[in-house]
Coordinates of C-alpha atoms in Angstrom, one line a residue:
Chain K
X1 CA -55.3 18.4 14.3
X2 CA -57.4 20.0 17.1
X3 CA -57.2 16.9 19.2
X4 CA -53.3 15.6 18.0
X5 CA -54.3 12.7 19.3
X6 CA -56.6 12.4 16.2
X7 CA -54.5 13.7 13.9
X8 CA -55.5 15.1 10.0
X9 CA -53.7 15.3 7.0
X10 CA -54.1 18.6 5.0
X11 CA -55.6 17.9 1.7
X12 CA -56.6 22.1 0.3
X13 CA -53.5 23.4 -1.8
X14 CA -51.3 20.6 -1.8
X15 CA -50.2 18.8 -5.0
X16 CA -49.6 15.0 -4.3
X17 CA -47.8 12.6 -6.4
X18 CA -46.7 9.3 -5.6
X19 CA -43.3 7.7 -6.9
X20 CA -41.5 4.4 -5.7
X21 CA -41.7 4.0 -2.0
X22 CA -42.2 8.1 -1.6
X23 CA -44.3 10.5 -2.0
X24 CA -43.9 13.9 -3.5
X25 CA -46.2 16.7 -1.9
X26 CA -46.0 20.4 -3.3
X27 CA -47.2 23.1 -1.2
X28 CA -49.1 25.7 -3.5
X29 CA -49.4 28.7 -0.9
X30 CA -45.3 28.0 0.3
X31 CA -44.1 27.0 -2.8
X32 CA -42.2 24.5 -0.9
X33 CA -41.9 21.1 -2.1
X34 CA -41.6 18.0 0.1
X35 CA -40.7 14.1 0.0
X36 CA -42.3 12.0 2.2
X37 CA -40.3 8.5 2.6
X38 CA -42.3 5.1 2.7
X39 CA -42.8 5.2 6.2
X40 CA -43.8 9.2 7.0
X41 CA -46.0 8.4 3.7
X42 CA -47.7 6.0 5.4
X43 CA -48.2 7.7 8.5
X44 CA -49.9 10.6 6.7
X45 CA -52.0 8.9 5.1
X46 CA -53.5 7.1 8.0
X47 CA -54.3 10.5 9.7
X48 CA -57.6 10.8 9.1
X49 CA -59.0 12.4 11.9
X50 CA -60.3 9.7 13.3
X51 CA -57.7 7.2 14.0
X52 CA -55.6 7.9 17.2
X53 CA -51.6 7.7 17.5
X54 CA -51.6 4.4 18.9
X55 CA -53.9 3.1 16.5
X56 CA -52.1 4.5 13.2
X57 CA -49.2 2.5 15.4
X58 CA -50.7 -0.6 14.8
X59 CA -52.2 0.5 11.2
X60 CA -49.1 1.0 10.4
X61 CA -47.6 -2.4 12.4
X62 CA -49.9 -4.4 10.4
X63 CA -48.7 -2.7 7.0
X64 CA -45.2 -2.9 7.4
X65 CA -45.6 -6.3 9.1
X66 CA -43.7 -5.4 11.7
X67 CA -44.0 -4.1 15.2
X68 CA -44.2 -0.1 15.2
X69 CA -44.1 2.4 18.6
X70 CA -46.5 5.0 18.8
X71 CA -42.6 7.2 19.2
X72 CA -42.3 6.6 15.8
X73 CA -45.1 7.8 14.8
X74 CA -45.5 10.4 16.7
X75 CA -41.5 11.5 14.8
X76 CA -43.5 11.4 11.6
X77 CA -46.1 13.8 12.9
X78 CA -43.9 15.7 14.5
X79 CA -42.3 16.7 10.9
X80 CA -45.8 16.7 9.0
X81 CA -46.7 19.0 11.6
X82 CA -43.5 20.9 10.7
X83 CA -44.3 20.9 7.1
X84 CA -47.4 22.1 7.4
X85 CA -49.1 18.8 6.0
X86 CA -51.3 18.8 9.1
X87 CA -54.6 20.7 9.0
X88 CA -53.4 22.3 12.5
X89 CA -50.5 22.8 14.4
X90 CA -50.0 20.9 17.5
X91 CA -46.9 21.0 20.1
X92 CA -44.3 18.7 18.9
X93 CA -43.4 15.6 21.2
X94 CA -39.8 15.6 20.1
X95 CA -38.0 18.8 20.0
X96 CA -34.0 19.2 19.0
X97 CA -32.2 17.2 21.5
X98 CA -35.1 15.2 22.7
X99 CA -36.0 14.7 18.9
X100 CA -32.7 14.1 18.4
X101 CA -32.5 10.8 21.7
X102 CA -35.6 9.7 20.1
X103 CA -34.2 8.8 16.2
X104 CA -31.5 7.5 17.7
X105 CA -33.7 5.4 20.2
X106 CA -36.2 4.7 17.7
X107 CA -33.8 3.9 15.0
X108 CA -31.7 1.1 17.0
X109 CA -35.1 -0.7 18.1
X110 CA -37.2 -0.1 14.9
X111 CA -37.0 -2.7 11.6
X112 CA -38.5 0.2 9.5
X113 CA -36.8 3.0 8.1
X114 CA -37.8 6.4 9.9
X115 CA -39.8 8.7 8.9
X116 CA -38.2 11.2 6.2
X117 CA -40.0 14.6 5.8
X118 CA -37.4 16.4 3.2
X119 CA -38.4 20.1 2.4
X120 CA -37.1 22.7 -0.2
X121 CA -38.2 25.7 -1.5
X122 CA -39.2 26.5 -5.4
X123 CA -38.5 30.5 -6.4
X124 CA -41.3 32.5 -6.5
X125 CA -40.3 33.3 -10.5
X126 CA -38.9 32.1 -13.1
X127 CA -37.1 35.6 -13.0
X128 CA -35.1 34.6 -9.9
X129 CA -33.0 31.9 -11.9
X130 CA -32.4 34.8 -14.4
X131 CA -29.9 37.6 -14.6
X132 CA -30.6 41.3 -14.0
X133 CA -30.4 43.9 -15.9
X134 CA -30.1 47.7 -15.0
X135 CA -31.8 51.0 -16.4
X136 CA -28.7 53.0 -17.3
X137 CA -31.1 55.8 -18.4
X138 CA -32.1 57.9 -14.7
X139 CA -30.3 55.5 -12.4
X140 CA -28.3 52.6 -11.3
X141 CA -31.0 50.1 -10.4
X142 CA -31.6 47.0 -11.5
X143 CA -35.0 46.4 -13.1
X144 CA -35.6 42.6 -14.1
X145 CA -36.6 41.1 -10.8
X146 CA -37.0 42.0 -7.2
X147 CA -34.2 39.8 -6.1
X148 CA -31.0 41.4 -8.2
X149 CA -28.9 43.6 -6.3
X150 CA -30.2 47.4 -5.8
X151 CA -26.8 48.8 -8.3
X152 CA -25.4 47.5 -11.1
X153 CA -22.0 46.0 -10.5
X154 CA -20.7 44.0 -13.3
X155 CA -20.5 46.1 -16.9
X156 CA -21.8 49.6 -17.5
X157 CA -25.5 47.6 -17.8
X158 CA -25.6 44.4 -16.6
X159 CA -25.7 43.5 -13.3
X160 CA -25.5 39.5 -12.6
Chain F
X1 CA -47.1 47.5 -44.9
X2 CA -43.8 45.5 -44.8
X3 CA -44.2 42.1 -45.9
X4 CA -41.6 39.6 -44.0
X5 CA -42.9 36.3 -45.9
X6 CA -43.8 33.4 -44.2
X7 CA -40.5 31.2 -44.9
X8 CA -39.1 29.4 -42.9
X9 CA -36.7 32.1 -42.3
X10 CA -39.4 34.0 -41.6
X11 CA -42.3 32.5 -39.7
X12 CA -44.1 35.0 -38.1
X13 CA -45.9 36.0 -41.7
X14 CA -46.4 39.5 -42.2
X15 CA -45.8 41.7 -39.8
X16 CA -47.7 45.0 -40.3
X17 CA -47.5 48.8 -40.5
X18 CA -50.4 50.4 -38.5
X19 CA -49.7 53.8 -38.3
X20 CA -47.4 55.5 -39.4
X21 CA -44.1 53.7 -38.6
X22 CA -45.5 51.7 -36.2
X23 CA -45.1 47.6 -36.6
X24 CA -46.7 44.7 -34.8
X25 CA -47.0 41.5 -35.2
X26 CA -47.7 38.3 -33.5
X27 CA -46.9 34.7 -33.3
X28 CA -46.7 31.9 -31.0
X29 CA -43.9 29.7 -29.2
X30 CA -44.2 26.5 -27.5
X31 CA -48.7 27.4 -27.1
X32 CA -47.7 30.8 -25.9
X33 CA -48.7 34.1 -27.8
X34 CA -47.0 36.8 -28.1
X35 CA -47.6 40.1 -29.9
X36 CA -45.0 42.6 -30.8
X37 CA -45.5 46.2 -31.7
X38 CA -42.3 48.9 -32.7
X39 CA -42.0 52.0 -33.6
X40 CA -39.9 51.5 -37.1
X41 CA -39.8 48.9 -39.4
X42 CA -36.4 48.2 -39.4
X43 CA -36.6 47.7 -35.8
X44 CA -39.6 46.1 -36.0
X45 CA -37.6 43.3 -38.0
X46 CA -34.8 43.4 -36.1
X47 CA -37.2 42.0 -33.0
X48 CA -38.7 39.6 -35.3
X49 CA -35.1 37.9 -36.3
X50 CA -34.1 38.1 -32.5
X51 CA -37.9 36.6 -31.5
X52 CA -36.9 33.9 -34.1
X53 CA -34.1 33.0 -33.6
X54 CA -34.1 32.8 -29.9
X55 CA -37.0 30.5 -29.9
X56 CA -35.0 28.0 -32.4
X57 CA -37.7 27.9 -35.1
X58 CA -40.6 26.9 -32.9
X59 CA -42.4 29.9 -33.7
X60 CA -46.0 29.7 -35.6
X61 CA -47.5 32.8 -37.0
X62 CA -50.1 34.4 -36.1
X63 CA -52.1 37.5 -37.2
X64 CA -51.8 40.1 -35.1
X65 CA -55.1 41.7 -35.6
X66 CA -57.0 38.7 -34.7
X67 CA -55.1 37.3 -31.5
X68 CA -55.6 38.3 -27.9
X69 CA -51.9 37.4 -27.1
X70 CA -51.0 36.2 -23.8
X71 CA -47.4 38.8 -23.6
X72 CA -47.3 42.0 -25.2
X73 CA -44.1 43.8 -25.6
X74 CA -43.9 47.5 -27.3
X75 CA -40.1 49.3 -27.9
X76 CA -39.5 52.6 -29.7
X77 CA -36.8 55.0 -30.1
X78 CA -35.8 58.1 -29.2
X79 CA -34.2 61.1 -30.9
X80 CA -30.8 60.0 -29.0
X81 CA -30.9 56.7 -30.3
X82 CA -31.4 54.8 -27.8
X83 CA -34.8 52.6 -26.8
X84 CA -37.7 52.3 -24.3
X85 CA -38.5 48.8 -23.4
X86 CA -41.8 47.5 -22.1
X87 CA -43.4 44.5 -21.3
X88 CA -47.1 45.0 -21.0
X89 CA -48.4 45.1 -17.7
X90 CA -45.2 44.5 -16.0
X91 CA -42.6 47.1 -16.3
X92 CA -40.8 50.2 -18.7
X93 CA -37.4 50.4 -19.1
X94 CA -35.7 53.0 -21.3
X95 CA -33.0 55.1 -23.0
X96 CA -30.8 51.3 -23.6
X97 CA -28.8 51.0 -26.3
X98 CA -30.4 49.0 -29.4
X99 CA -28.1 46.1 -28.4
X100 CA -29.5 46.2 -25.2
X101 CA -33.3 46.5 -25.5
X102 CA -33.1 43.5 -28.0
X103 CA -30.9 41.3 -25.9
X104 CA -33.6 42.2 -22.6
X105 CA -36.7 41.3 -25.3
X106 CA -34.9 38.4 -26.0
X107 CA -34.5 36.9 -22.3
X108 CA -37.7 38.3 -21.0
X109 CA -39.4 36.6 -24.2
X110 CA -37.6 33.5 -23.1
X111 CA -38.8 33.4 -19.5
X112 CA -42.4 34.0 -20.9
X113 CA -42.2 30.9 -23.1
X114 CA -40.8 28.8 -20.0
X115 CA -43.2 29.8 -17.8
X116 CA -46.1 29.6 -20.1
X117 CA -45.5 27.3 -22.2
X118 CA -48.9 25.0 -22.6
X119 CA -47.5 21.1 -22.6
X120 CA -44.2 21.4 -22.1
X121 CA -42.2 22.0 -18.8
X122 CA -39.1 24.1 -19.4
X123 CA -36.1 23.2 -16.5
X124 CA -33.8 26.0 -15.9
X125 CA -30.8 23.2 -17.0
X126 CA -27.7 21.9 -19.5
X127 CA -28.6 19.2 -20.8
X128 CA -26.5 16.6 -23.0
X129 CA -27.0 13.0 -23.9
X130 CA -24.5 10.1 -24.2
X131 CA -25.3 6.3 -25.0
X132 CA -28.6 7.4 -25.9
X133 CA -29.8 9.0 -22.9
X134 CA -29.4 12.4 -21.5
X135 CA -28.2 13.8 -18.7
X136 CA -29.8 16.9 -17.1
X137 CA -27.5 19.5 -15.2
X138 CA -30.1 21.8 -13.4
X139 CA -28.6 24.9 -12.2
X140 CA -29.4 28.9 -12.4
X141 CA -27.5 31.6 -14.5
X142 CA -24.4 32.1 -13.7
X143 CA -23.9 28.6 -11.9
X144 CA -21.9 26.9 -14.6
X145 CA -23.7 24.6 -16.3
X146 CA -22.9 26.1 -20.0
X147 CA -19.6 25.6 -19.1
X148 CA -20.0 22.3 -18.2
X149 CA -22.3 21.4 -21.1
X150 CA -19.3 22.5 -23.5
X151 CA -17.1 20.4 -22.0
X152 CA -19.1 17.4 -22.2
X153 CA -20.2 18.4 -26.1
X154 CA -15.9 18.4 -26.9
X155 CA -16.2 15.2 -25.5
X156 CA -18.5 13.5 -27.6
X157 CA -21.6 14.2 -25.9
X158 CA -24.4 15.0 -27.9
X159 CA -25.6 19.2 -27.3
X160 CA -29.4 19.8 -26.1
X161 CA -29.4 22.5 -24.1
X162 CA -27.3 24.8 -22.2
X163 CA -30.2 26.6 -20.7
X164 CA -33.4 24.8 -21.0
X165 CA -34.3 20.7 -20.8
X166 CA -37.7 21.4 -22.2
X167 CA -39.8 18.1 -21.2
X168 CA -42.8 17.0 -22.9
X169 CA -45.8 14.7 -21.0
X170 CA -44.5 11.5 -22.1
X171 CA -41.4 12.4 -19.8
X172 CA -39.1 12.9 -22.9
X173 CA -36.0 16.0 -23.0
X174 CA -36.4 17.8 -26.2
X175 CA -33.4 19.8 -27.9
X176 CA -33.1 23.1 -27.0
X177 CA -30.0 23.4 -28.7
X178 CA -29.1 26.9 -29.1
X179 CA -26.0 28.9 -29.3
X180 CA -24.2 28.0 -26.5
X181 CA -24.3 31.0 -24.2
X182 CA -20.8 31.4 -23.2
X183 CA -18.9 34.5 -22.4
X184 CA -17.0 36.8 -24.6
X185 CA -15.1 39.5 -23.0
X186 CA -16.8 40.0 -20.1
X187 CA -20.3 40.5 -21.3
X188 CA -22.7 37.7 -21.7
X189 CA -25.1 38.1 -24.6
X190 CA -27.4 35.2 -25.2
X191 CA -27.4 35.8 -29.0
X192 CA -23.7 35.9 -29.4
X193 CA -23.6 32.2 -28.3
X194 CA -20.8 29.6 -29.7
X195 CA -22.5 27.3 -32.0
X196 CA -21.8 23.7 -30.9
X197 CA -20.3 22.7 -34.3
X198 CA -17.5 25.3 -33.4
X199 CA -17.0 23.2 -30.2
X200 CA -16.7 19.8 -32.7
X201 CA -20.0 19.1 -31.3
X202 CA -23.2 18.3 -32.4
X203 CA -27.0 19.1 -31.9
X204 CA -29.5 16.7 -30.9
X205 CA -32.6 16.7 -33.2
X206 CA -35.0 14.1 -31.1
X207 CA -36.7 13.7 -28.1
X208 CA -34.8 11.2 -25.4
X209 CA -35.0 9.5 -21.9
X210 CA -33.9 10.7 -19.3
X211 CA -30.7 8.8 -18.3
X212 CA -29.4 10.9 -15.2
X213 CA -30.0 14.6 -13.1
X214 CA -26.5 15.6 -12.3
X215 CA -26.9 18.2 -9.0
X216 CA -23.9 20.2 -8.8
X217 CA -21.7 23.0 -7.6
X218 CA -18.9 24.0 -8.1
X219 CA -15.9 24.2 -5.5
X220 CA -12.5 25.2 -6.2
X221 CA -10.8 22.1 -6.2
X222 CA -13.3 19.2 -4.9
X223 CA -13.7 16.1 -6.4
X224 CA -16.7 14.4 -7.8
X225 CA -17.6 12.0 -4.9
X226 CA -21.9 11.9 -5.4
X227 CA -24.4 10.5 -3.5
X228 CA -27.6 8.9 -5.1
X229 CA -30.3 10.7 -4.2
X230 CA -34.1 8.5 -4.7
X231 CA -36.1 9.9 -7.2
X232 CA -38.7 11.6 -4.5
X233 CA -35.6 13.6 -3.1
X234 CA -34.3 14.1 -6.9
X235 CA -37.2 15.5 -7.5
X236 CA -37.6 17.8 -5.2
X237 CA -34.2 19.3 -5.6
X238 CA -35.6 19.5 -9.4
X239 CA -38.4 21.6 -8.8
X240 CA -36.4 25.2 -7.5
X241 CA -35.6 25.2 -11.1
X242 CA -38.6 23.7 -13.1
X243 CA -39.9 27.2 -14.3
X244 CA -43.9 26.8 -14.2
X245 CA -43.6 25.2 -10.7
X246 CA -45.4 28.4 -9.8
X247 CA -47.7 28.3 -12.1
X248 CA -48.8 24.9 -12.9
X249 CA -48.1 23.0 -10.2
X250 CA -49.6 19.8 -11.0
X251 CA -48.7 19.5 -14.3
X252 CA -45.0 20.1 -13.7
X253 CA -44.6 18.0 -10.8
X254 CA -46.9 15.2 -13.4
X255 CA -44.3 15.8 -15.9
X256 CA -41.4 15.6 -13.4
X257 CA -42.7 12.0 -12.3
X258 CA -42.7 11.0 -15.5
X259 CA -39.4 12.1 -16.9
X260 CA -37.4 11.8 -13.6
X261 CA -38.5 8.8 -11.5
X262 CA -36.5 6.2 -13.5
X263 CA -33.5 8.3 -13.9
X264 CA -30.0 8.1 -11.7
X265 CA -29.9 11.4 -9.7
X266 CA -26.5 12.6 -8.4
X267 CA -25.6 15.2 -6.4
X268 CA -22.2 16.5 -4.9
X269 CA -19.4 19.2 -5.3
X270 CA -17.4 19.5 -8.6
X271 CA -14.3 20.5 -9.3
X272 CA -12.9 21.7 -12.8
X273 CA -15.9 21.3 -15.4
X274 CA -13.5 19.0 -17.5
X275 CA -12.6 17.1 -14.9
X276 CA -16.9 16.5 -14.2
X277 CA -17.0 16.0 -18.3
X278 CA -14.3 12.7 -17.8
X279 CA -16.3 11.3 -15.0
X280 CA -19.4 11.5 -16.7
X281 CA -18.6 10.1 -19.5
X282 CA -17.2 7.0 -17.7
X283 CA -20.6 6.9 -15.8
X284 CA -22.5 7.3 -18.8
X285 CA -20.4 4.3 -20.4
X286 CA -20.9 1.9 -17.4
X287 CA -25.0 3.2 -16.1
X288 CA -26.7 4.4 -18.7
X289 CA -25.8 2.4 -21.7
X290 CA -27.3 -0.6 -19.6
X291 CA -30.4 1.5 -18.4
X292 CA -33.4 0.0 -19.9

């Protein structure tokens, strides 16, 4: 998004599947996974580089077959942009409180839902959902993962 | 060379005696290979009975001389009687008790399987079915769900998992129905699990749908009072526990699609595990028996 007027979804190292109304995006170098509602789904994918804010507006007026403000959109980019789902960052037009005025202003005037980015992040390892275990042998640490606690504290070799 | 059949009871096939003492032998799990190699016989088939039984019979032998495996583990012993642990190319571990050193092969075996595993997606989760479809309780060690999973089996449900819903590409939950891995004094040792028939339960033997995800924590004295998540944002509160994610992105998240997007995904604070068990078995009565 060098110009985020033109704005440009990021396509390298994302996995992208599409359920019901939403889209599921997985971020392979964050390991962070994201939901995109109907709407922010639709905003992404008309950024294509070439298509300003106003006219993914009206893109997107025509697909929902209803009238949409460029505010709108520009909350959907705002949170792509968060995400990372844009190929650059660009200042946000909405920050916390004036983010905030604009859902709410937005969301009284607008007949589509907003636009939904919803982020989490996967563990690095499958040992991070697993227990510890210490080396009772030289020392007290615990060995299995990186994550368990630097002493074992539950049982002369286990530490959970 | 010690000869350990190639029963049933015994799949790996032979496992053989090198040098000396020394005993390897290989199979694989769920596509993933593993090779073994001990110092001792006995010990030697004391890794083999834990390596089969912990993978419920899934095992397939293979002959160690002629596969590259994928996971290599080596223990021995020392004079004091106690064990050195190692998985190859990750990490050595030593001087633990035999008791030990088997129960750390055993869950380090497991998490290779799960995160390996070629067309299967293993979901750190409980899993149970009622009215012929099952309900997946993701959640990490430690956060309940065994507990959660029993109660639910002395209830009639039927018992897949208390650790793993293992999904295949078709988006069905396969059993995974080993001892149930509940605590005994204190200690927590994976292969001194309850069988489910000591709970009056029973095991699952087929593949099912997915009915519901139940998302859950557990909070002294809340009550069940969910919100119904959509699939997309089921999902992705699915995937911090889907154990490839990491690896194999795009066939996880595939495989997640597939099993998850026409299920019923909860999520909220529990209270007492029995009291979850009563509430989803009502659910389960009046949702998923009409679920097509």
């Amino acid at each position: 998004m060098n110009n985020p007027q033109y704005p440009t979804a990021r396509k390298a190292g994302l996995v992208v599947q599409e359920v019901p109304d939403e889209v599921l995006v997985y971020d392979l170098d964050t390991n962070k996974a994201h939901c995109l509602n109907k709407t922010a789904a639709a905003v992404w994918r008309f950024c294509d580089g070439k298509s300003s804010v106003p006219e993914i507006a009206k893109f997107l007026s025509s697909e929902m077959g209803t009238k949409v403000d460029d505010d709108l959109v520009w909350l959907a980019i705002d949170q792509l942009n968060d995400s990372s789902l844009l190929e650059a960052k660009a200042e946000p037009k909405f920050q916390g409180q004036s983010r905030r005025d604009a859902i709410r202003k937005i969301g009284i005037a607008s007949m589509i839902a907003l636009p939904i980015v919803a982020s989490l992040v996967a563990p690095k390892s499958a040992m991070a959902s697993t227990s510890c275990r210490c080396d009772n042998g030289t020392n007290t640490d615990c060995i299995l993962q990186g994550t368990c606690p630097t002493t074992c504290n539950v049982g002369p070799n286990v530490c959970v | 060379m010690l000869e350990l059949g190639n029963s049933e009871e015994h799949p790996f096939g032979e496992v053989r005696v090198s040098e000396g003492e020394n005993v390897k032998f290989a199979f694989e799990a769920y596509g993933v290979s593993v090779s073994v190699a001990a110092d001792g016989a006995d010990l030697g088939k004391k890794l083999f009975e834990v390596a089969n039984r912990a993978m419920l019979g899934k095992c397939r032998a293979l002959d160690p001389s002629l596969v590259r495996a994928e996971h290599g583990f080596l223990v021995s012993s020392r004079k004091d009687g106690t064990y050195d642990f190692t998985s190859v190319g990750e990490y050595t571990t030593g001087a633990g008790e035999l008791r030990e050193t088997l129960e750390l092969f055993v869950r380090i075996l497991r998490i290779k399987v799960s995160q390996f595993a070629k067309n299967w997606v293993f979901v750190h989760a409980g899993v149970v079915s009622w009215g012929g479809k099952a309900i997946i309780i993701p959640g990490d060690s430690g956060s309940g769900k065994t507990t959660l999973v029993a109660e639910c089996v002395k209830r009639g449900a039927l018992y897949y998992s208390d650790e793993y819903a293992v999904l295949s590409p078709d988006g069905l939950v396969h059993p995974f129905a080993r001892a149930l891995s509940i605590t005994n004094g204190g200690r927590k040792w994976s292969e001194d699990g309850i069988p489910v028939e000591k709970l009056g339960g029973r095991a699952a033997t087929e593949p099912i749908e997915v009915g519901a995800v139940v998302l859950t924590k557990y909070n002294s004295g809340a009550r069940w009072n969910p919100e119904r998540l959509t699939p997309g944002n089921g999902i992705i509160e699915v995937i911090p526990h889907t154990i490839p994610m990491t690896i194999n992105a795009d066939f996880s998240l595939q495989v997640l699609k597939s099993a998850l997007s026409r299920a019923i995904i909860l999520k909220g604070v529990r209270g007492e595990a029995s009291d979850l068990a009563i509430e989803l078995f009502s659910f389960s009565n009046k949702e998923l028996t009409t679920l097509n």
